Short mmCIF file of C-alpha atoms in Angstrom, two decimals:
data_model
loop_
_atom_site.label_atom_id
_atom_site.label_comp_id
_atom_site.label_asym_id
_atom_site.label_seq_id
_atom_site.Cartn_x
_atom_site.Cartn_y
_atom_site.Cartn_z
CA MET A 1 95.65 -67.84 -17.70
CA LYS A 2 91.93 -67.71 -18.54
CA ASN A 3 91.06 -67.86 -14.78
CA PHE A 4 93.48 -64.98 -14.08
CA PHE A 5 91.73 -62.67 -16.61
CA LEU A 6 88.29 -63.75 -15.35
CA PHE A 7 89.48 -62.93 -11.83
CA ALA A 8 90.89 -59.64 -12.85
CA LEU A 9 87.64 -58.78 -14.64
CA LEU A 10 85.67 -59.63 -11.63
CA ILE A 11 87.61 -57.21 -9.34
CA THR A 12 87.55 -54.50 -11.91
CA LEU A 13 83.87 -54.52 -12.62
CA LEU A 14 82.22 -55.33 -9.37
CA PRO A 15 81.48 -52.76 -6.58
CA LEU A 16 83.25 -53.27 -3.30
CA SER A 17 80.34 -54.20 -1.00
CA ALA A 18 79.78 -57.88 -0.40
CA ALA A 19 76.08 -57.71 -1.38
CA THR A 20 76.91 -56.67 -4.90
CA PHE A 21 79.20 -59.59 -5.76
CA PRO A 22 77.48 -62.00 -8.26
CA ASP A 23 75.53 -64.95 -6.94
CA PRO A 24 76.90 -67.58 -7.33
CA ILE A 25 80.23 -65.92 -6.92
CA ALA A 26 82.30 -68.72 -8.46
CA GLU A 27 82.30 -72.34 -9.48
CA PHE A 28 84.54 -75.05 -8.29
CA ARG A 29 84.61 -78.73 -9.46
CA GLY A 30 81.27 -78.08 -11.09
CA GLN A 31 79.71 -76.90 -7.85
CA PRO A 32 78.54 -73.22 -7.61
CA ILE A 33 79.81 -71.31 -4.64
CA PRO A 34 76.92 -69.07 -3.47
CA ARG A 35 77.68 -65.59 -2.37
CA SER A 36 76.15 -66.39 0.90
CA ALA A 37 78.75 -69.03 1.66
CA VAL A 38 81.49 -66.51 1.83
CA GLU A 39 79.47 -63.27 2.47
CA GLU A 40 80.87 -62.69 6.09
CA GLN A 41 84.42 -63.22 4.84
CA LEU A 42 83.77 -60.82 1.93
CA LYS A 43 83.23 -58.02 4.53
CA THR A 44 86.94 -58.22 5.38
CA ILE A 45 87.77 -56.76 2.00
CA GLY A 46 86.18 -53.59 3.18
CA ASP A 47 88.74 -53.18 5.90
CA LEU A 48 91.36 -52.57 3.16
CA ALA A 49 92.09 -49.07 1.63
CA VAL A 50 89.81 -48.35 -1.24
CA GLY A 51 92.74 -47.92 -3.62
CA ASP A 52 94.54 -51.16 -2.53
CA LEU A 53 93.42 -53.28 -5.44
CA THR A 54 96.29 -55.67 -4.97
CA GLY A 55 95.21 -56.24 -1.44
CA ARG A 56 91.59 -56.60 -2.33
CA ARG A 57 92.43 -59.18 -5.04
CA ALA A 58 94.52 -61.13 -2.66
CA ALA A 59 91.78 -61.08 0.01
CA LEU A 60 89.10 -62.28 -2.29
CA ARG A 61 91.32 -64.98 -3.73
CA LYS A 62 92.23 -66.21 -0.30
CA ILE A 63 88.51 -66.29 0.85
CA LEU A 64 87.58 -68.39 -2.22
CA GLU A 65 90.64 -70.61 -1.88
CA GLU A 66 89.78 -71.45 1.65
CA PHE A 67 86.21 -72.32 0.83
CA CYS A 68 87.50 -74.56 -2.05
CA CYS A 69 89.94 -76.18 0.36
CA GLY A 70 86.86 -77.34 2.50
CA ILE A 71 85.20 -78.76 -0.60
CA ILE A 72 88.33 -80.81 -1.49
CA LEU A 73 88.74 -82.19 1.92
CA ASP A 74 85.07 -83.17 2.09
CA ASP A 75 85.37 -84.83 -1.28
CA ILE A 76 88.33 -86.89 -0.10
CA ALA A 77 86.36 -88.02 3.03
CA ARG A 78 83.50 -89.22 0.85
CA MET A 79 85.58 -91.39 -1.41
CA PRO A 80 84.31 -95.02 -1.27
CA GLU A 81 87.55 -96.50 0.02
CA TYR A 82 87.47 -94.22 3.10
CA ARG A 83 83.76 -94.50 4.07
CA ASP A 84 84.64 -96.97 6.81
CA GLY A 85 86.57 -94.42 8.83
CA ARG A 86 87.50 -96.90 11.52
CA ALA A 87 89.05 -99.29 8.96
CA ALA A 88 90.97 -96.41 7.56
CA ALA A 89 92.29 -95.33 10.96
CA LEU A 90 93.48 -99.01 11.64
CA ARG A 91 95.02 -99.16 8.20
CA TYR A 92 96.92 -95.87 8.85
CA ILE A 93 98.28 -97.18 12.21
CA ALA A 94 99.36 -100.42 10.52
CA GLU A 95 101.22 -98.70 7.70
CA ALA A 96 103.03 -96.24 10.08
CA GLN A 97 105.15 -99.25 11.27
CA LEU A 98 105.24 -98.14 14.90
CA ASP A 99 106.17 -100.18 17.99
CA ASP A 100 103.47 -102.03 19.92
CA VAL A 101 103.18 -99.42 22.67
CA THR A 102 102.69 -96.45 20.28
CA ALA A 103 100.40 -98.40 18.02
CA SER A 104 98.36 -99.45 21.05
CA GLU A 105 97.98 -95.77 22.21
CA LEU A 106 96.95 -94.70 18.73
CA LYS A 107 94.26 -97.35 18.54
CA LYS A 108 92.54 -95.77 21.47
CA GLN A 109 91.69 -92.94 19.04
CA ILE A 110 90.33 -95.04 16.16
CA ASP A 111 86.75 -93.89 16.72
CA ASP A 112 87.76 -90.15 17.07
CA PRO A 113 86.46 -88.12 14.11
CA ASP A 114 89.51 -85.89 14.10
CA PHE A 115 91.86 -88.93 14.07
CA ILE A 116 89.86 -90.66 11.31
CA ARG A 117 90.05 -87.46 9.21
CA LYS A 118 93.85 -87.39 9.67
CA ALA A 119 94.09 -90.99 8.79
CA VAL A 120 92.06 -90.65 5.63
CA LEU A 121 94.00 -87.59 4.41
CA HIS A 122 97.28 -89.43 4.95
CA LEU A 123 96.15 -92.49 3.12
CA PHE A 124 94.88 -90.37 0.28
CA LEU A 125 98.15 -88.38 -0.01
CA VAL A 126 100.10 -91.60 -0.11
CA SER A 127 97.94 -92.89 -2.84
CA TYR A 128 98.37 -89.65 -4.84
CA TYR A 129 101.97 -88.88 -4.30
CA GLY A 130 103.46 -92.24 -3.36
CA ASN A 131 104.50 -93.91 -0.13
CA ALA A 132 108.09 -92.64 -0.47
CA ALA A 133 106.88 -89.15 0.39
CA PHE A 134 106.07 -90.38 3.87
CA SER A 135 108.96 -92.68 4.60
CA VAL A 136 111.09 -91.33 7.45
CA GLY A 137 114.51 -92.97 8.01
CA ASP A 138 116.40 -93.43 11.33
CA ASP A 139 119.00 -90.78 10.18
CA GLU A 140 116.25 -88.10 9.72
CA ILE A 141 114.79 -88.85 13.10
CA GLU A 142 118.22 -88.67 14.75
CA ASP A 143 119.08 -85.35 12.94
CA PHE A 144 115.73 -83.92 14.12
CA TYR A 145 116.38 -85.10 17.61
CA ARG A 146 119.90 -83.40 17.70
CA GLN A 147 118.64 -80.23 16.07
CA ASN A 148 115.94 -79.80 18.66
CA ILE A 149 117.75 -81.29 21.66
CA GLY A 150 116.63 -78.40 23.88
CA ARG A 151 113.05 -79.60 23.71
CA PHE A 152 113.97 -82.93 25.23
CA ARG A 153 115.87 -81.69 28.22
CA THR A 154 114.66 -83.03 31.64
CA ALA A 155 114.93 -81.10 34.90
CA GLU A 156 116.28 -82.60 38.03
CA ASP A 157 113.66 -84.77 39.71
CA ILE A 158 113.53 -85.56 43.40
CA VAL A 159 111.30 -87.97 45.39
CA PHE A 160 110.87 -87.18 49.14
CA GLY A 161 108.71 -88.50 52.00
CA VAL A 162 106.69 -86.41 54.20
CA ILE A 163 105.59 -86.72 57.88
CA ALA A 164 103.11 -84.01 58.96
CA SER A 165 101.44 -82.99 62.18
CA ASP A 166 99.27 -80.21 63.50
CA ASP A 167 101.04 -80.19 66.83
CA ALA A 168 104.59 -79.04 67.48
CA ASP A 169 105.21 -81.54 70.40
CA THR A 170 103.98 -84.50 68.34
CA ALA A 171 106.26 -83.45 65.51
CA GLU A 172 109.27 -83.17 67.78
CA THR A 173 108.46 -86.61 69.11
CA TYR A 174 108.32 -88.08 65.68
CA HIS A 175 111.67 -86.46 64.86
CA ALA A 176 113.26 -87.87 68.00
CA ARG A 177 112.06 -91.29 67.14
CA LEU A 178 113.54 -90.98 63.65
CA MET A 179 116.89 -89.84 65.10
CA GLN A 180 116.91 -93.00 67.24
CA GLY A 181 116.68 -95.01 64.03
CA GLU A 182 113.03 -95.79 63.48
CA ASN A 183 111.88 -96.32 60.00
CA PHE A 184 110.66 -93.13 58.21
CA GLU A 185 108.15 -94.77 55.89
CA ARG A 186 106.57 -96.82 58.72
CA LEU A 187 106.36 -93.74 61.00
CA ALA A 188 104.91 -91.70 58.10
CA LYS A 189 102.04 -94.13 57.79
CA GLU A 190 101.38 -94.10 61.43
CA SER A 191 101.48 -90.39 61.72
CA ASP A 192 99.45 -89.22 58.71
CA ASP A 193 96.60 -91.75 59.11
CA GLY A 194 96.23 -91.49 55.36
CA LYS A 195 95.56 -87.73 55.34
CA ALA A 196 99.00 -86.03 54.87
CA ARG A 197 100.47 -87.67 51.81
CA GLN A 198 102.17 -85.49 49.27
CA GLU A 199 99.21 -85.65 46.83
CA ASP A 200 97.05 -84.18 49.63
CA LEU A 201 99.22 -81.10 50.17
CA SER A 202 98.34 -77.84 48.59
CA ALA A 203 100.47 -76.82 45.51
CA ALA A 204 102.14 -73.97 47.49
CA ASP A 205 103.07 -76.29 50.44
CA LEU A 206 104.34 -78.98 48.03
CA THR A 207 106.48 -76.50 46.15
CA ALA A 208 108.02 -75.03 49.32
CA LEU A 209 108.75 -78.55 50.79
CA ARG A 210 110.15 -79.68 47.44
CA GLN A 211 112.62 -76.77 47.44
CA ILE A 212 113.84 -77.73 50.94
CA ALA A 213 114.20 -81.35 49.90
CA ALA A 214 116.23 -80.52 46.90
CA GLN A 215 118.92 -79.18 49.16
CA MET A 216 119.13 -82.35 51.21
CA LYS A 217 121.30 -85.52 50.80
CA ILE A 218 119.84 -88.84 49.91
CA ASN A 219 118.25 -90.51 53.02
CA GLU A 220 118.78 -87.36 55.03
CA ILE A 221 116.05 -86.41 57.59
CA SER A 222 115.17 -82.79 57.92
CA PRO A 223 114.55 -80.93 61.17
CA VAL A 224 110.88 -80.12 61.94
CA ILE A 225 109.64 -77.57 59.42
CA LEU A 226 106.81 -75.12 60.35
CA ARG A 227 104.63 -73.98 57.48
CA ASN A 228 101.12 -72.53 57.56
CA LYS A 229 100.67 -73.71 61.17
CA ARG A 230 101.63 -77.31 60.34
CA TYR A 231 104.79 -79.21 61.11
CA PHE A 232 106.62 -81.18 58.63
CA ILE A 233 109.57 -83.69 58.54
CA LEU A 234 111.16 -84.63 55.15
CA LYS A 235 113.32 -87.43 53.93
CA LEU A 236 114.99 -87.26 50.56
CA GLN A 237 114.40 -90.68 48.99
CA LYS A 238 115.68 -90.28 45.33
CA ARG A 239 117.41 -87.69 43.27
CA THR A 240 117.51 -87.97 39.41
CA PRO A 241 119.91 -85.52 37.86
CA PRO A 242 118.97 -83.31 34.84
CA GLY A 243 119.38 -84.81 31.51
CA PHE A 244 117.57 -85.63 28.22
CA ILE A 245 114.87 -87.93 27.30
CA PRO A 246 116.57 -90.87 25.49
CA LEU A 247 115.89 -90.91 21.72
CA ALA A 248 114.74 -94.50 21.81
CA LYS A 249 111.94 -93.49 24.24
CA ILE A 250 110.45 -90.89 21.84
CA LYS A 251 111.67 -92.19 18.42
CA ASP A 252 108.17 -93.09 17.26
CA ALA A 253 106.71 -89.86 18.43
CA LEU A 254 109.41 -87.96 16.43
CA LYS A 255 108.68 -90.01 13.43
CA MET A 256 104.99 -89.21 13.51
CA GLU A 257 105.97 -85.55 13.96
CA LEU A 258 108.08 -85.60 10.84
CA VAL A 259 105.25 -87.46 8.95
CA ALA A 260 102.74 -84.84 10.07
CA PHE A 261 104.98 -82.09 8.72
CA ARG A 262 105.26 -83.73 5.32
CA GLU A 263 101.50 -84.38 5.31
CA ALA A 264 100.92 -80.58 5.88
CA GLN A 265 103.26 -79.73 3.02
CA LEU A 266 101.85 -82.18 0.62
CA LEU A 267 98.21 -81.29 1.46
CA GLN A 268 98.92 -77.75 0.76
CA GLN A 269 100.65 -78.66 -2.48
CA TYR A 270 97.63 -80.78 -3.48
CA LEU A 271 95.15 -78.10 -2.68
CA ASN A 272 97.16 -75.52 -4.59
CA GLU A 273 97.30 -77.87 -7.66
CA GLN A 274 93.60 -78.52 -7.57
CA ILE A 275 92.77 -74.77 -7.39
CA ASN A 276 95.31 -73.79 -10.01
CA GLU A 277 94.36 -76.36 -12.56
CA GLY A 278 91.51 -74.22 -13.85
CA LYS A 279 89.03 -75.73 -11.46
CA LEU A 280 88.12 -72.50 -9.73
CA LEU A 281 86.08 -70.50 -12.13
CA LEU A 282 85.15 -66.91 -10.95
CA ASN A 283 81.83 -65.40 -12.34
CA GLU A 284 81.74 -62.04 -13.86
#
């Protein structure tokens, strides 16, 4: 309550220009907040209508809260138990109880500053709120999967071979040999000389050929196709119908997504608690 009256007094007495706010403008956790630290942000208050006192109060409060959030996060990162960021990242991965593949992928990030910061925040929030806040059960993961099933839909996928030639007669000769029973894959290697594989085609050509192949039957050989002065013969090798990514394949990824959502909620709760416990003191 004391903070509220100090804050109200600040808004009532001070002129609206950023330069006339007191310096330091506030104190948080015993640290002064110099006006210069938030001076650029203070200019946004001038964008509000002069008579909009509520809006101005909210804008100033938000500016100072965001600055205080940065102080809190820096304080957490400097705690002795988290100074070894790499060890914190490894501990975070171990406590997540993931499968070997997912854990191995995460370990590739253990020297990344952003990953270390995430790991430290997670470990701190667990120590502050208790591990139960971050336990995600199989039922929750399955419910999340069902509720968001559209995200995990897979389109039809096809695999097709390509024989390409710059010459119409050569392409027709290849096609005739295929019709006589010659092996497509062996002829493709002979014809392209390593230069006309699918990965070497332009995106536009590959898209157009894929659309044609999608209309074919498995192992069907196409007629000679002319496109951009080149000649192509296709063979549809495999067709995977549309479906959904199996839950088992992405279970750990969904678990981490749910944990991250709870982290964000608890971090915001912690920041609000720290700011509202009388630790943000606004100067008159």
